[in-house]
Structure formats: structure tokens, C-alpha cells
Coordinates of C-alpha atoms in Angstrom, one line a residue:
Chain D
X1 CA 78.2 70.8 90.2
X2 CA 77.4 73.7 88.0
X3 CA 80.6 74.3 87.2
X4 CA 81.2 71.2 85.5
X5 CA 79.2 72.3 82.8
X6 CA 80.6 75.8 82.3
X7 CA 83.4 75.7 84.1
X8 CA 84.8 79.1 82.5
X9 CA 82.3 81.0 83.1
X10 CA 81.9 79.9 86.8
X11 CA 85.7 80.5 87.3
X12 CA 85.6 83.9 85.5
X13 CA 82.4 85.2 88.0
X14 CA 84.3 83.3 90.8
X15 CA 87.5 84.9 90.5
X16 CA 86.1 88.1 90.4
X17 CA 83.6 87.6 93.6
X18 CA 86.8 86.1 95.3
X19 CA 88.5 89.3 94.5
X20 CA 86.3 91.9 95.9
X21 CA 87.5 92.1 99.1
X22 CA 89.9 95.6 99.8
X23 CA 93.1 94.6 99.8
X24 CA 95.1 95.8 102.9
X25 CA 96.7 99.6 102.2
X26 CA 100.1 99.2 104.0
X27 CA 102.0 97.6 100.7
X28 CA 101.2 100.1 98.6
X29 CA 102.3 102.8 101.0
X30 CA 105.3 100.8 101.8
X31 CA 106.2 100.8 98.0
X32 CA 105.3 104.5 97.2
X33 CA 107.5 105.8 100.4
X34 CA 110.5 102.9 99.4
X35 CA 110.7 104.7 95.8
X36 CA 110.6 108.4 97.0
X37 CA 114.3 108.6 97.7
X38 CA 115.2 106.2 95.0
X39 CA 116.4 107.8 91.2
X40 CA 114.9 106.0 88.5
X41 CA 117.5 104.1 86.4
X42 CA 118.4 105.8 83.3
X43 CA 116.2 104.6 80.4
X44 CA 118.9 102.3 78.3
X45 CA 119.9 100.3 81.7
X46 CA 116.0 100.1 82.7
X47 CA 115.2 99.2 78.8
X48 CA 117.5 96.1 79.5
X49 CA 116.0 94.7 82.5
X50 CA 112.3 95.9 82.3
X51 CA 109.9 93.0 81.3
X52 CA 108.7 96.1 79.0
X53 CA 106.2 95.0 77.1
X54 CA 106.7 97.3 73.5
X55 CA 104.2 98.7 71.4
X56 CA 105.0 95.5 68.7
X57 CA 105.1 92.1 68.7
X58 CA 108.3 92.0 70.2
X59 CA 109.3 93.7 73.2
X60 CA 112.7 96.2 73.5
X61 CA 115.3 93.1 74.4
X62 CA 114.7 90.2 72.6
X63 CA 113.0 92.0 69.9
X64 CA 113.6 95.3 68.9
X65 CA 117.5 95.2 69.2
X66 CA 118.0 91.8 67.3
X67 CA 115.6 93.2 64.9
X68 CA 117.8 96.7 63.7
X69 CA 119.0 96.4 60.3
X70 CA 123.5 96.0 60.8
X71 CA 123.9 98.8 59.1
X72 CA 121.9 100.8 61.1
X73 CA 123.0 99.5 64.2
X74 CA 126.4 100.2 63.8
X75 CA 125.7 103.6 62.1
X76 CA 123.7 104.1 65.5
X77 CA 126.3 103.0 67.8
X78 CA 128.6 105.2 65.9
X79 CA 126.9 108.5 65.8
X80 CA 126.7 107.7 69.6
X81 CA 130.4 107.0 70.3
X82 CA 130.9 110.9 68.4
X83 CA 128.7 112.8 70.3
X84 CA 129.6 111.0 73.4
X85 CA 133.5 112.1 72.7
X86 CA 132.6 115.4 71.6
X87 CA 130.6 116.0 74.8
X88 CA 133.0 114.9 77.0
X89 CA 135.9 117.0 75.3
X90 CA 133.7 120.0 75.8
X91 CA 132.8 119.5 79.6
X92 CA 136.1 118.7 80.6
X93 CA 137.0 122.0 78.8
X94 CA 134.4 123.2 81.0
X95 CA 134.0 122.5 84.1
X96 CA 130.3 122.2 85.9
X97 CA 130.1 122.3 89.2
X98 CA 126.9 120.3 90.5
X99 CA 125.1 121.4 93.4
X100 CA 127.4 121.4 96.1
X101 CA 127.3 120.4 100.0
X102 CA 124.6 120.7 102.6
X103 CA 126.5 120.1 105.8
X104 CA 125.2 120.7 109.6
X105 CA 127.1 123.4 111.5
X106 CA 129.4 120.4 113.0
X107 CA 130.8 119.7 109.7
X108 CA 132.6 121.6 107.0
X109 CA 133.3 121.2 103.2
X110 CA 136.1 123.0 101.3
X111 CA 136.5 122.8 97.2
X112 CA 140.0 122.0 96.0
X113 CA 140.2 123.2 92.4
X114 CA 142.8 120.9 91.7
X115 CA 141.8 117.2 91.4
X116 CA 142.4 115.6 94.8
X117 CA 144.0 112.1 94.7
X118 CA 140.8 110.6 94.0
X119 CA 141.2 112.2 90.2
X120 CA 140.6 108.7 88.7
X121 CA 137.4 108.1 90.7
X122 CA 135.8 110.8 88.3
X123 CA 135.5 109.7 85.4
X124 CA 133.8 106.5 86.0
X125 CA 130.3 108.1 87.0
X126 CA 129.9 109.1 83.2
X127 CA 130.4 112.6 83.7
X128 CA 133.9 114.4 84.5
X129 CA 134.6 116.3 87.7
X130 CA 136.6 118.9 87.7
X131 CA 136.7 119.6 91.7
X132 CA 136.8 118.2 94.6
X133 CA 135.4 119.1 98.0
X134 CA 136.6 118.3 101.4
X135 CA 134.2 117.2 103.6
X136 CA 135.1 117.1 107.0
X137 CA 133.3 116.3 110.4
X138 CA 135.4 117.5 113.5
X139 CA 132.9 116.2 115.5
X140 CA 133.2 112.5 114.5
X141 CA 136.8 112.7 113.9
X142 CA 137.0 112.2 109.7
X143 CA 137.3 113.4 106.0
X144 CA 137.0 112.7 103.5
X145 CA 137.0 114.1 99.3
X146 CA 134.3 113.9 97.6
X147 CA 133.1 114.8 93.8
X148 CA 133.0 118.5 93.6
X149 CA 129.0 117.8 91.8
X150 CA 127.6 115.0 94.8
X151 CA 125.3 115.7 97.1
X152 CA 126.3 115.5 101.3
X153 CA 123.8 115.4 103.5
X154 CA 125.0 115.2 107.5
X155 CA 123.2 113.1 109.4
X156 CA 120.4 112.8 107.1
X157 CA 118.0 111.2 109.4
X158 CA 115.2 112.8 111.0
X159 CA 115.8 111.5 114.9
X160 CA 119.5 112.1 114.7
X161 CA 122.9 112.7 115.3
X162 CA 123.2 109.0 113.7
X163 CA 126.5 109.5 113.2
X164 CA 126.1 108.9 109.7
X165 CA 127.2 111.0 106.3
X166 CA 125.3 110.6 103.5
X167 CA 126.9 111.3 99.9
X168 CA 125.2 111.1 96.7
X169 CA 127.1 110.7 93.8
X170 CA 125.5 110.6 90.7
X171 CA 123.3 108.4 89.4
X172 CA 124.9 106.3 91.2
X173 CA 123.0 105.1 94.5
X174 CA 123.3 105.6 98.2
X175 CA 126.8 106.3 100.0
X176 CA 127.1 106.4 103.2
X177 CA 130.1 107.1 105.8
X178 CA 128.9 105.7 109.5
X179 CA 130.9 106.6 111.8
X180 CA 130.7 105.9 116.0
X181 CA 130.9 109.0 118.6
X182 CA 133.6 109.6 120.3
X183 CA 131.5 107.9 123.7
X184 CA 129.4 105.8 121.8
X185 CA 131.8 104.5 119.6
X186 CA 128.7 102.7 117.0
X187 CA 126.8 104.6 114.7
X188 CA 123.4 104.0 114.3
X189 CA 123.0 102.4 110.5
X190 CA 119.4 104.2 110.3
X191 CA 116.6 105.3 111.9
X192 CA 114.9 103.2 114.7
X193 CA 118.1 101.0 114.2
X194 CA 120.0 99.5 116.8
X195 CA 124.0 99.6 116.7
X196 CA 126.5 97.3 115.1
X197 CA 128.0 95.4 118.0
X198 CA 131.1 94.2 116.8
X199 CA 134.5 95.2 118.3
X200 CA 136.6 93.2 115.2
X201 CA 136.9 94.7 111.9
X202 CA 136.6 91.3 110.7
X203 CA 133.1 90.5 112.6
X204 CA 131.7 94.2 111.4
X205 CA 132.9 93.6 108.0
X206 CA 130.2 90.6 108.6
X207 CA 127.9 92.2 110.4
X208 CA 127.6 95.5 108.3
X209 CA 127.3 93.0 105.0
X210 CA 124.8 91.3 106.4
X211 CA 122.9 94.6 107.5
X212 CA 122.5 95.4 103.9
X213 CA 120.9 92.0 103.3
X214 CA 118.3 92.6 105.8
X215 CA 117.6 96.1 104.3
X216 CA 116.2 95.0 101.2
X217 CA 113.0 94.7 100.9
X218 CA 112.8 91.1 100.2
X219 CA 115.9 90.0 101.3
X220 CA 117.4 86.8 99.8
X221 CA 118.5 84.2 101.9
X222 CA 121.9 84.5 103.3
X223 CA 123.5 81.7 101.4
X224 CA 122.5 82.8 97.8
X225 CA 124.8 85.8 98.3
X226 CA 128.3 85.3 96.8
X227 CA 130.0 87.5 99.6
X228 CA 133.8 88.6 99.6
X229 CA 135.9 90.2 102.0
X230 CA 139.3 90.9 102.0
X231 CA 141.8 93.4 104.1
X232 CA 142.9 96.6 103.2
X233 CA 143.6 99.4 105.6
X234 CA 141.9 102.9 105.6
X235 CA 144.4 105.9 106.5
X236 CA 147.0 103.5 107.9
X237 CA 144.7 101.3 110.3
X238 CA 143.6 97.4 109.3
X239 CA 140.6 97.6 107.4
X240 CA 138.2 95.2 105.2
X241 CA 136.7 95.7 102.3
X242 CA 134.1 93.9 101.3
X243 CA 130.8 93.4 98.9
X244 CA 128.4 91.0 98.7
X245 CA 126.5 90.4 95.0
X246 CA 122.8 90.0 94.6
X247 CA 121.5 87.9 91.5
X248 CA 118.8 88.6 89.3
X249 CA 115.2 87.7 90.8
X250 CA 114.0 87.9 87.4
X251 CA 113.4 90.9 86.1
X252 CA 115.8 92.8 88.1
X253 CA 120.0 93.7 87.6
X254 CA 122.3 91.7 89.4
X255 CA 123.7 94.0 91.8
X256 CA 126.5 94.4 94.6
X257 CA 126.7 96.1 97.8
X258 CA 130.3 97.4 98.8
X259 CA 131.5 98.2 102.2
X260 CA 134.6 99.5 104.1
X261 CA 135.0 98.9 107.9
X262 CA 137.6 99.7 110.3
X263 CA 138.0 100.2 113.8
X264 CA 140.2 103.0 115.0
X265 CA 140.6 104.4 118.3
X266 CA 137.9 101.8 119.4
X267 CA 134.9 103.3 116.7
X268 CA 132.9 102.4 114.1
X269 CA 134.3 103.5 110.4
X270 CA 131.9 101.8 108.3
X271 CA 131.5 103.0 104.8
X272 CA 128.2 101.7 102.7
X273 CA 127.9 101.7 99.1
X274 CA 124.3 100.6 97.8
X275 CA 124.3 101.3 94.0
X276 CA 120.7 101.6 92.6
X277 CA 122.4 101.1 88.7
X278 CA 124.7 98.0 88.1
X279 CA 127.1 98.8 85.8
X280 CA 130.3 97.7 87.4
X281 CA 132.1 100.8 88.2
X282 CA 131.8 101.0 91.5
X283 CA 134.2 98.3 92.1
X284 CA 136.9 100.9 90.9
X285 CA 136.0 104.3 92.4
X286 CA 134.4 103.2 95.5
X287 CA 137.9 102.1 97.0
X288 CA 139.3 105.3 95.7
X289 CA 136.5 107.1 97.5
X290 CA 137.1 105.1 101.2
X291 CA 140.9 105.4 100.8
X292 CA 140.9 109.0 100.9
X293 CA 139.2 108.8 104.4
X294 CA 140.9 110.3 106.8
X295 CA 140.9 110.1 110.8
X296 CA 141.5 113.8 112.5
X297 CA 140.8 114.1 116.5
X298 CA 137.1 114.9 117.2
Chain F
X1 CA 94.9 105.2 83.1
X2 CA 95.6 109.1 82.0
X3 CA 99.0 108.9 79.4
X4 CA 99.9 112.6 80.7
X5 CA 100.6 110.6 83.9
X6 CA 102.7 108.1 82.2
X7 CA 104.7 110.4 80.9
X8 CA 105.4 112.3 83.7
X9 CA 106.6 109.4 85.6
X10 CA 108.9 108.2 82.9
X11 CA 110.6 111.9 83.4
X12 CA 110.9 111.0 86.9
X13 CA 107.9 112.6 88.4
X14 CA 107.3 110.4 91.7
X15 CA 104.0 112.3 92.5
X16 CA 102.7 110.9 89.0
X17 CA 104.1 107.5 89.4
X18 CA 102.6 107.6 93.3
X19 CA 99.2 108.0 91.5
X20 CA 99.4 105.4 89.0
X21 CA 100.3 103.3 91.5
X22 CA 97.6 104.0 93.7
X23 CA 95.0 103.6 90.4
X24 CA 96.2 100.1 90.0
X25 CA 97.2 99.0 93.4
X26 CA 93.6 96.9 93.7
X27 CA 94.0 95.4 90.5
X28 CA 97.8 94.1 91.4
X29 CA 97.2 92.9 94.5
X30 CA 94.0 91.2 93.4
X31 CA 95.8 89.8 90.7
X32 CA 98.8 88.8 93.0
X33 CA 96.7 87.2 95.9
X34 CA 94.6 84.9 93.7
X35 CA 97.9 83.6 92.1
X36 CA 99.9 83.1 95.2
X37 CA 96.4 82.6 97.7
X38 CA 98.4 84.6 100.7
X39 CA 98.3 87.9 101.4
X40 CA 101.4 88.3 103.2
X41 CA 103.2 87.0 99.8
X42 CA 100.9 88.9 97.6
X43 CA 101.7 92.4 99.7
X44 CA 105.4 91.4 99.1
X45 CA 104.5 90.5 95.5
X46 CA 103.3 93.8 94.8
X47 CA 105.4 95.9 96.9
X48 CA 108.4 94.6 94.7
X49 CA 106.4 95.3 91.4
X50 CA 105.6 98.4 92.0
X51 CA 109.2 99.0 93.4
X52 CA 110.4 97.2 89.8
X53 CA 108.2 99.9 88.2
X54 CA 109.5 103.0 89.7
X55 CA 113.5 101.6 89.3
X56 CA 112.4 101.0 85.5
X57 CA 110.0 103.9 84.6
X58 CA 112.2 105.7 82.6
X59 CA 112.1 102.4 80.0
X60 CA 108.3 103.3 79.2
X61 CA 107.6 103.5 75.6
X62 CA 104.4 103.6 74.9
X63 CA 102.4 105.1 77.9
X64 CA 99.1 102.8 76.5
X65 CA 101.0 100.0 77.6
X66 CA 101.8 100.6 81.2
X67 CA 99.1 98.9 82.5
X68 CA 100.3 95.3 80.6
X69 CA 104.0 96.1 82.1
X70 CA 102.2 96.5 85.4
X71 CA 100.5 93.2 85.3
X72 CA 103.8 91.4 84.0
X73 CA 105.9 93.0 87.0
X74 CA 103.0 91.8 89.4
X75 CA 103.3 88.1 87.8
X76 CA 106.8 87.8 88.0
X77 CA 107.0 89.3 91.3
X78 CA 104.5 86.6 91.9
X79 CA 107.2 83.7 90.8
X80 CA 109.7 85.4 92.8
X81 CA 107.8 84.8 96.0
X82 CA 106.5 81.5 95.7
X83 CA 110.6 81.0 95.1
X84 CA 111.1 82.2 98.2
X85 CA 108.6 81.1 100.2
X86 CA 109.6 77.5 99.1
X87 CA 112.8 78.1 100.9
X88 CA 111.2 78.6 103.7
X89 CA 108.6 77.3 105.9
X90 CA 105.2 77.1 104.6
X91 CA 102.2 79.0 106.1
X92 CA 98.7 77.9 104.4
X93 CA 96.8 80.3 104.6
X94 CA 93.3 79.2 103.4
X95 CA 91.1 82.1 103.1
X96 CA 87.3 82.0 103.3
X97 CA 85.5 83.3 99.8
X98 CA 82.6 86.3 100.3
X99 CA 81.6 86.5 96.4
X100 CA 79.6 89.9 96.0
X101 CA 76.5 88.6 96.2
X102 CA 75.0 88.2 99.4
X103 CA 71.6 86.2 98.2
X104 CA 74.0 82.7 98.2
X105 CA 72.2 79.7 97.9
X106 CA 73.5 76.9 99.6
X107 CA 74.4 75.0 96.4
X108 CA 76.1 78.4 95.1
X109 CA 78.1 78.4 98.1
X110 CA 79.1 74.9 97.9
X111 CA 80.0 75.8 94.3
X112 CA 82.5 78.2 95.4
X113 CA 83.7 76.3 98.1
X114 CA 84.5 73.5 95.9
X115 CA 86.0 76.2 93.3
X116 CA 88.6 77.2 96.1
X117 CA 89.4 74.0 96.8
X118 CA 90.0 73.3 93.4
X119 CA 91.7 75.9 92.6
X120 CA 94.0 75.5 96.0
X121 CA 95.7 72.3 94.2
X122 CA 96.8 73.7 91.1
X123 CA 100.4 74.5 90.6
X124 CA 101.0 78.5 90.7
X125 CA 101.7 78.2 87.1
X126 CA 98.3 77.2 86.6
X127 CA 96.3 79.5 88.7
X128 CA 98.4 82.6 87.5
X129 CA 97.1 81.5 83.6
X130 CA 93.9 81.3 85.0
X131 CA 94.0 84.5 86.6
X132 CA 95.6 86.0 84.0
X133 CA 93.0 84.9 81.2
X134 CA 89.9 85.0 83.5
X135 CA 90.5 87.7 85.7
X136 CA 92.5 90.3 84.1
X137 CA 90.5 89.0 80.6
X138 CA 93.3 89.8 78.3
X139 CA 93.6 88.1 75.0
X140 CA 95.8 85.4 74.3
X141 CA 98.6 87.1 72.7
X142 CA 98.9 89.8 75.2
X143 CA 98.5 87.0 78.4
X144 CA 101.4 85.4 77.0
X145 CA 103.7 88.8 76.7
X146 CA 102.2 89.1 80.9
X147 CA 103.2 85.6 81.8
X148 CA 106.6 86.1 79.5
X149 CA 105.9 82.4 77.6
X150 CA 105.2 82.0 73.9
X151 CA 101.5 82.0 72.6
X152 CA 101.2 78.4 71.8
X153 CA 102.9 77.7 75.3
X154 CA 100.4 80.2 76.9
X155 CA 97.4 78.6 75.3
X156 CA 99.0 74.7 75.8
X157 CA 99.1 75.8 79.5
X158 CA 95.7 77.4 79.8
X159 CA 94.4 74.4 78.4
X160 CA 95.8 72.1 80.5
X161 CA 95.2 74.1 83.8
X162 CA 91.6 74.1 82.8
X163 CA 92.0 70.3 82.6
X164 CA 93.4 70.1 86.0
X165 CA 90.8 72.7 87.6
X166 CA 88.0 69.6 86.1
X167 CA 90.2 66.7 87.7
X168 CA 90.2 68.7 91.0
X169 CA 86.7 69.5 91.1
X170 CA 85.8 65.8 89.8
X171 CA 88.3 64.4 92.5
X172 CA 86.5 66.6 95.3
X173 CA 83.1 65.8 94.0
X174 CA 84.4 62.1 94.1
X175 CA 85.8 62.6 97.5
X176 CA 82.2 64.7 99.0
X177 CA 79.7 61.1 97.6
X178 CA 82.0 58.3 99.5
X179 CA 82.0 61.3 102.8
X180 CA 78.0 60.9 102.5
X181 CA 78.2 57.1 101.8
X182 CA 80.1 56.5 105.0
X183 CA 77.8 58.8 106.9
X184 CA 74.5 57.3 105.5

């Protein structure tokens, strides 16, 4: 054939004919919608796991890091270790207060000056917190505190009540507090979901970790996921906490997803941590966060 | 590819980042569907790169060179599926080439036929250097920053997927005369 002959140029013009059809428009709609809710990672984490190709020879990673002078470096990091002291002595000195709740008229949030009991879960978001809010939903029968600077949104999908909470703490992902109706007894995970249909903490622990597997958007087989779940108790009832780790797929973090589950009064507690950043605190306040849920009588 | 829009997206503009996305989405998924030669896998392929893109934005440097970090993502998203997809069942899809021009010959058809089927037996590895030097034209040093490989592995590998391409297309041409013998 012709192509033996030039065999580059035939590709080239064939590769481009073969390519002129339209591609289909759902996957970029798919990806635009997927990202509208989702915060950017801050530029040094997404530096680190980027691909970014630099304006050198070398990109960001493997390049542009092992290429600062010592001196500099350390200077660098220095200078950075100052300013990040004296900005923390100054906030904490002064108190900001982020943007508060938005509840639905079924649930309530209060601020407690003081530091609740979840003092220590504060300071591992980068930023301190000075207050706490109460939020509490007499309709579902819970509260909770929560950082006095996170977002609440109640029932935060369109074709609701869900029975689900939604908190975001800073720069820190999605958290989300599901909890069954007082007839239902299951919340709905999200929109156009189905229920979780367990009736053992130990199978919803399961069955909630395995929910979060299926939410992503290419999710990885069940058996690459190094899952964990151990017991614990949530206000005085048998609980399991549990997380399941996600590994690189090559140019993303390693990440985890965390979860709480019990079962009181025969409903659905399920609390859902999906970090968007992976830097390893969560594994500290999240706990902190779930153990200051508390059952009241909806 | 305006660097005004760039910039606002590294700030966290989704709006801007929604539009350079749209602006390259038929280069990515061109680029992605030649490599992995499904659609389904290509959709997922750029879904995830674009997804990669937003998550990471905020690491842009120099705006010129968003495009090249686009076309890595959509490579390596393009690994990640063909990863996957081994791990699960396989669903060839083989599908039929409609080059732009419409005045085919039937010898420039067979070409192209032969060119698919060709190019359906290289490894992944080899059609995404392929696609990546003959489709997306970049020069050498910047294909091998897309593909993530050193320059003399880049060009080793372009060389030898060339190779391969001839040895398919010899091998099918091979295959095509003893059809014809056994028919005459």
C-alpha cells in the first residue's frame, strides 16, 4: 500500500480524518457539573500531584524543588515557618468568625463563645476557630458542634427532605450527617438515591463504605481499597467507624473516605467525610467532630 | 487559548475553567479515543482529566502552558483506564473510519481500513506516541513531558511503534494475498 512508502505522512492525514467525527457532549458536561461544587486544592498540594508541566525544562516536582540552591531552601522554609507563627498568634488573638449557618426552619444553630469539647478539632484545618455553633435538627432527633467558620446547609438537595446535613468545613471537603426519619428510619444518601438497607451497624458501616466507592466517578474495584472498620459508640450507642483509602491513579493524591454509623432507636446515623485535600488530618478531627453528635427526641 | 482565562481559573473561577474546558474538549477526547479506540473509555478518560484539571488548577504557572498540562492529564487519564478496563471484561469496540473526504477511492479506503487494522494491534503505549507525535504534532521534547517519559525514551518508543505499525501493515498485506490466493 501507499502507506508503506510514507508511512508518516499517511498516519498523520489518517489520524486526523479518523478524528473528525464530534465527539459525544455528555462527558464534558458530566465533568464541568462534577467540578462546580468541588474547591480547587490549594496551589502547594495541587503543585505536588499535578503532572504540571513548568515553563523550564523541568517541571515543579522533580525539578524545580531539587533544583533550589540549600541555602535558599531553608532560608525559604524559614521565612515561611515566621509568618506562619506570626499569623496564627495574631488570629487567635483575634477571632474571625467565617460565614455562619444556613439552616431550614426545622433546624436551629446557636454559637457558643467558649470552645465546645471539640476545641482540639480546630486547629487542624490550618486556621483557628475561636467558636463553635450548635447545630441542631429537632426534626431528625440530633446535634451536633460544629466550627463556628463552616458552612451548614440542611438538606441540601434539591428534591428533598433527604434527611441529610451537609457541613463544609474548610478547605476541607464534603461532610455530611445522614440521618433516617423518625417513620422512615434511612436517609436517602443523595438525590435520586435509594436508601441504605441495613439494620446492623456493622453491615451499614459496609454498606455506607461501599456507597462512597460507587460515588466516584471512576470507581476502583472493591478489592484495591484497603478498608478498616472498627467500633466506637456515638453518644453512648455501639457505633463503627470506619474509612476506606484510595491510592494514587497516577496523577492524583492518595485519599480516604471516613465514616461514622450507628443505629439508635432503629435509624440511620451515618456520618460521611469525603476530603477533596489529603493531608492526613482528618483522621484526628473527624472523630472529634462525630463524637460530639448527640441524639435528642424528634 | 485566551491566558486571561487561565488565570481566572487558577483563582478559582469555575465559569473560566468551564470555558477552557469546553475550547479543548474536542481535542481531549479526540486525542483520548484514538489512544484507547473506545469511546466509552475515552468519555471516562477525559471526564477524569478534566476533573484532574479543575482539583489542580490552582498549580498553573504559566497560563501558555495549560494546553500541554491538558494533553498530559488526557494521556495519563488514558493509562488509568486501559488499567482498569483490563480488570474487567473486555468490550472491542471496532469503529468504522469516515476520513473527511468523501471522494474515497477504493484503494484509499482500503488504505485506511488497513491503517485501522494496523493500528488496532499496537500496544496503547504505542498508539498514544503516535497520537501524540502525529496528531497533537508536538515536538519531541514537549511529547515526552505529555507522555511523562524521557526524550531518548520518547523517541526510542516512537521509533519502535513506527516499526510495529510497518510489521502490522506488512503482516495484514501478507495475510489479504494468501485470502485472494485461496479464493482464486
Amino acid at each position: 500500500m501507499t502507506a508503506q512508502n510514507d508511512l508518516e505522512g499517511t498516519l498523520g492525514a489518517w489520524l486526523h480524518g479518523d478524528a473528525t467525527t464530534t465527539p459525544p457532549p455528555e462527558p464534558l458536561a458530566r465533568a464541568i457539573e462534577s467540578t462546580r461544587s468541588v474547591r480547587p486544592r490549594p496551589a502547594l498540594v495541587a503543585l505536588i500531584g499535578s503532572s504540571w508541566i513548568g515553563a523550564g525544562e523541568t517541571n515543579v516536582v522533580r525539578g524545580g524543588i531539587a533544583n533550589l540552591r540549600p541555602g535558599i531552601a531553608v532560608i525559604s522554609l524559614a521565612a515561611a515557618l515566621v509568618v506562619a507563627v506570626v499569623l496564627g498568634a495574631t488570629l487567635v488573638r483575634s477571632p474571625v468568625v467565617g460565614p455562619g449557618a444556613t439552616s431550614s426552619p426545622s433546624a436551629s444553630s446557636s454559637t457558643s463563645p467558649s470552645p465546645a469539647p471539640t476545641e482540639a478539632a480546630g486547629g487542624d484545618f490550618g486556621t483557628p476557630l475561636p467558636s463553635y455553633k450548635t447545630f441542631a435538627n429537632p426534626a431528625y432527633g440530633w446535634s451536633v458542634s460544629y466550627n463556628a467558620d463552616w458552612s451548614v446547609f440542611d438538606d441540601p438537595f434539591l428534591a428533598g427532605p433527604h434527611g441529610v446535613t451537609q457541613f463544609v468545613p474548610w478547605n476541607a471537603g464534603q461532610l455530611f450527617v445522614l440521618v433516617g426519619g423518625p417513620g422512615a428510619g434511612a436517609p436517602k444518601p443523595c438525590s435520586g438515591c435509594g436508601t441504605f438497607r441495613s439494620r446492623a451497624v456493622d453491615d451499614l458501616a459496609v454498606e455506607v463504605l461501599e456507597f462512597l466507592r460507587l460515588e466516584n466517578v471512576n470507581p476502583p474495584a472493591s478489592s484495591e481499597l484497603p478498608r478498616t472498620i472498627g467500633r466506637d459508640s456515638l453518644d453512648g450507642e455501639d457505633a463503627r467507624y470506619g474509612y476506606q483509602t484510595y491510592p494514587p491513579n497516577g496523577h492524583d493524591f492518595p485519599s480516604r473516605d471516613f465514616v461514622f454509623v450507628a443505629i439508635h432507636g432503629r435509624r440511620q446515623y451515618v456520618i460521611v467525610l469525603t476530603p477533596n485535600i489529603a493531608d492526613g488530618a482528618e483522621a484526628d478531627w473527624f472523630p472529634k467532630f462525630a463524637h460530639d453528635l448527640r441524639f435528642t427526641t424528634p | 487559548m485566551p491566558r486571561d482565562l487561565v488565570i481566572r481559573a487558577s483563582t478559582g473561577d469555575h465559569d473560566a475553567f468551564a470555558s477552557l474546558a469546553t475550547d479543548a474538549y474536542g481535542r481531549l477526547h479526540r486525542t483520548a479515543q484514538l489512544i484507547l479506540r473506545r469511546d466509552d473509555l475515552a468519555s471516562d478518560a477525559v471526564q477524569e482529566a478534566l476533573t484532574s484539571a479543575w482539583l489542580h488548577i490552582r498549580a498553573v504557572r504559566n497560563p501558555d502552558r495549560f494546553d500541554a498540562w491538558l494533553n498530559r492529564l488526557v494521556v495519563r487519564a488514558c493509562y488509568h483506564e486501559l488499567r482498569r478496563a483490563k480488570r474487567g471484561p473486555i468490550q472491542i469496540q471496532v469503529d468504522s473510519i469516515h476520513g473527511p473526504g468523501t471522494d474515497d477511492s477504493a484503494s484509499a479506503l482500503a488504505d485506511r481500513d488497513q491503517l485501522e487494522r494496523g493500528f488496532q494491534h499496537l500496544s496503547a503505549e504505542h498508539r498514544a506516541v503516535l497520537v501524540v507525535h502525529h496528531y497533537l504534532g508536538l515536538p519531541d521534547a514537549e511529547a515526552a513531558k505529555v507522555m511523562d517519559i524521557p526524550i531518548g525514551t520518547y523517541k526510542s518508543r516512537l521509533n519502535r511503534a513506527h516499526t510495529s505499525l510497518r510489521a502490522a501493515l506488512e503482516a495484514d498485506e501478507r495475510a489479504a494475498g494468501v485470502a485472494q490466493e485461496s479464493i482464486a
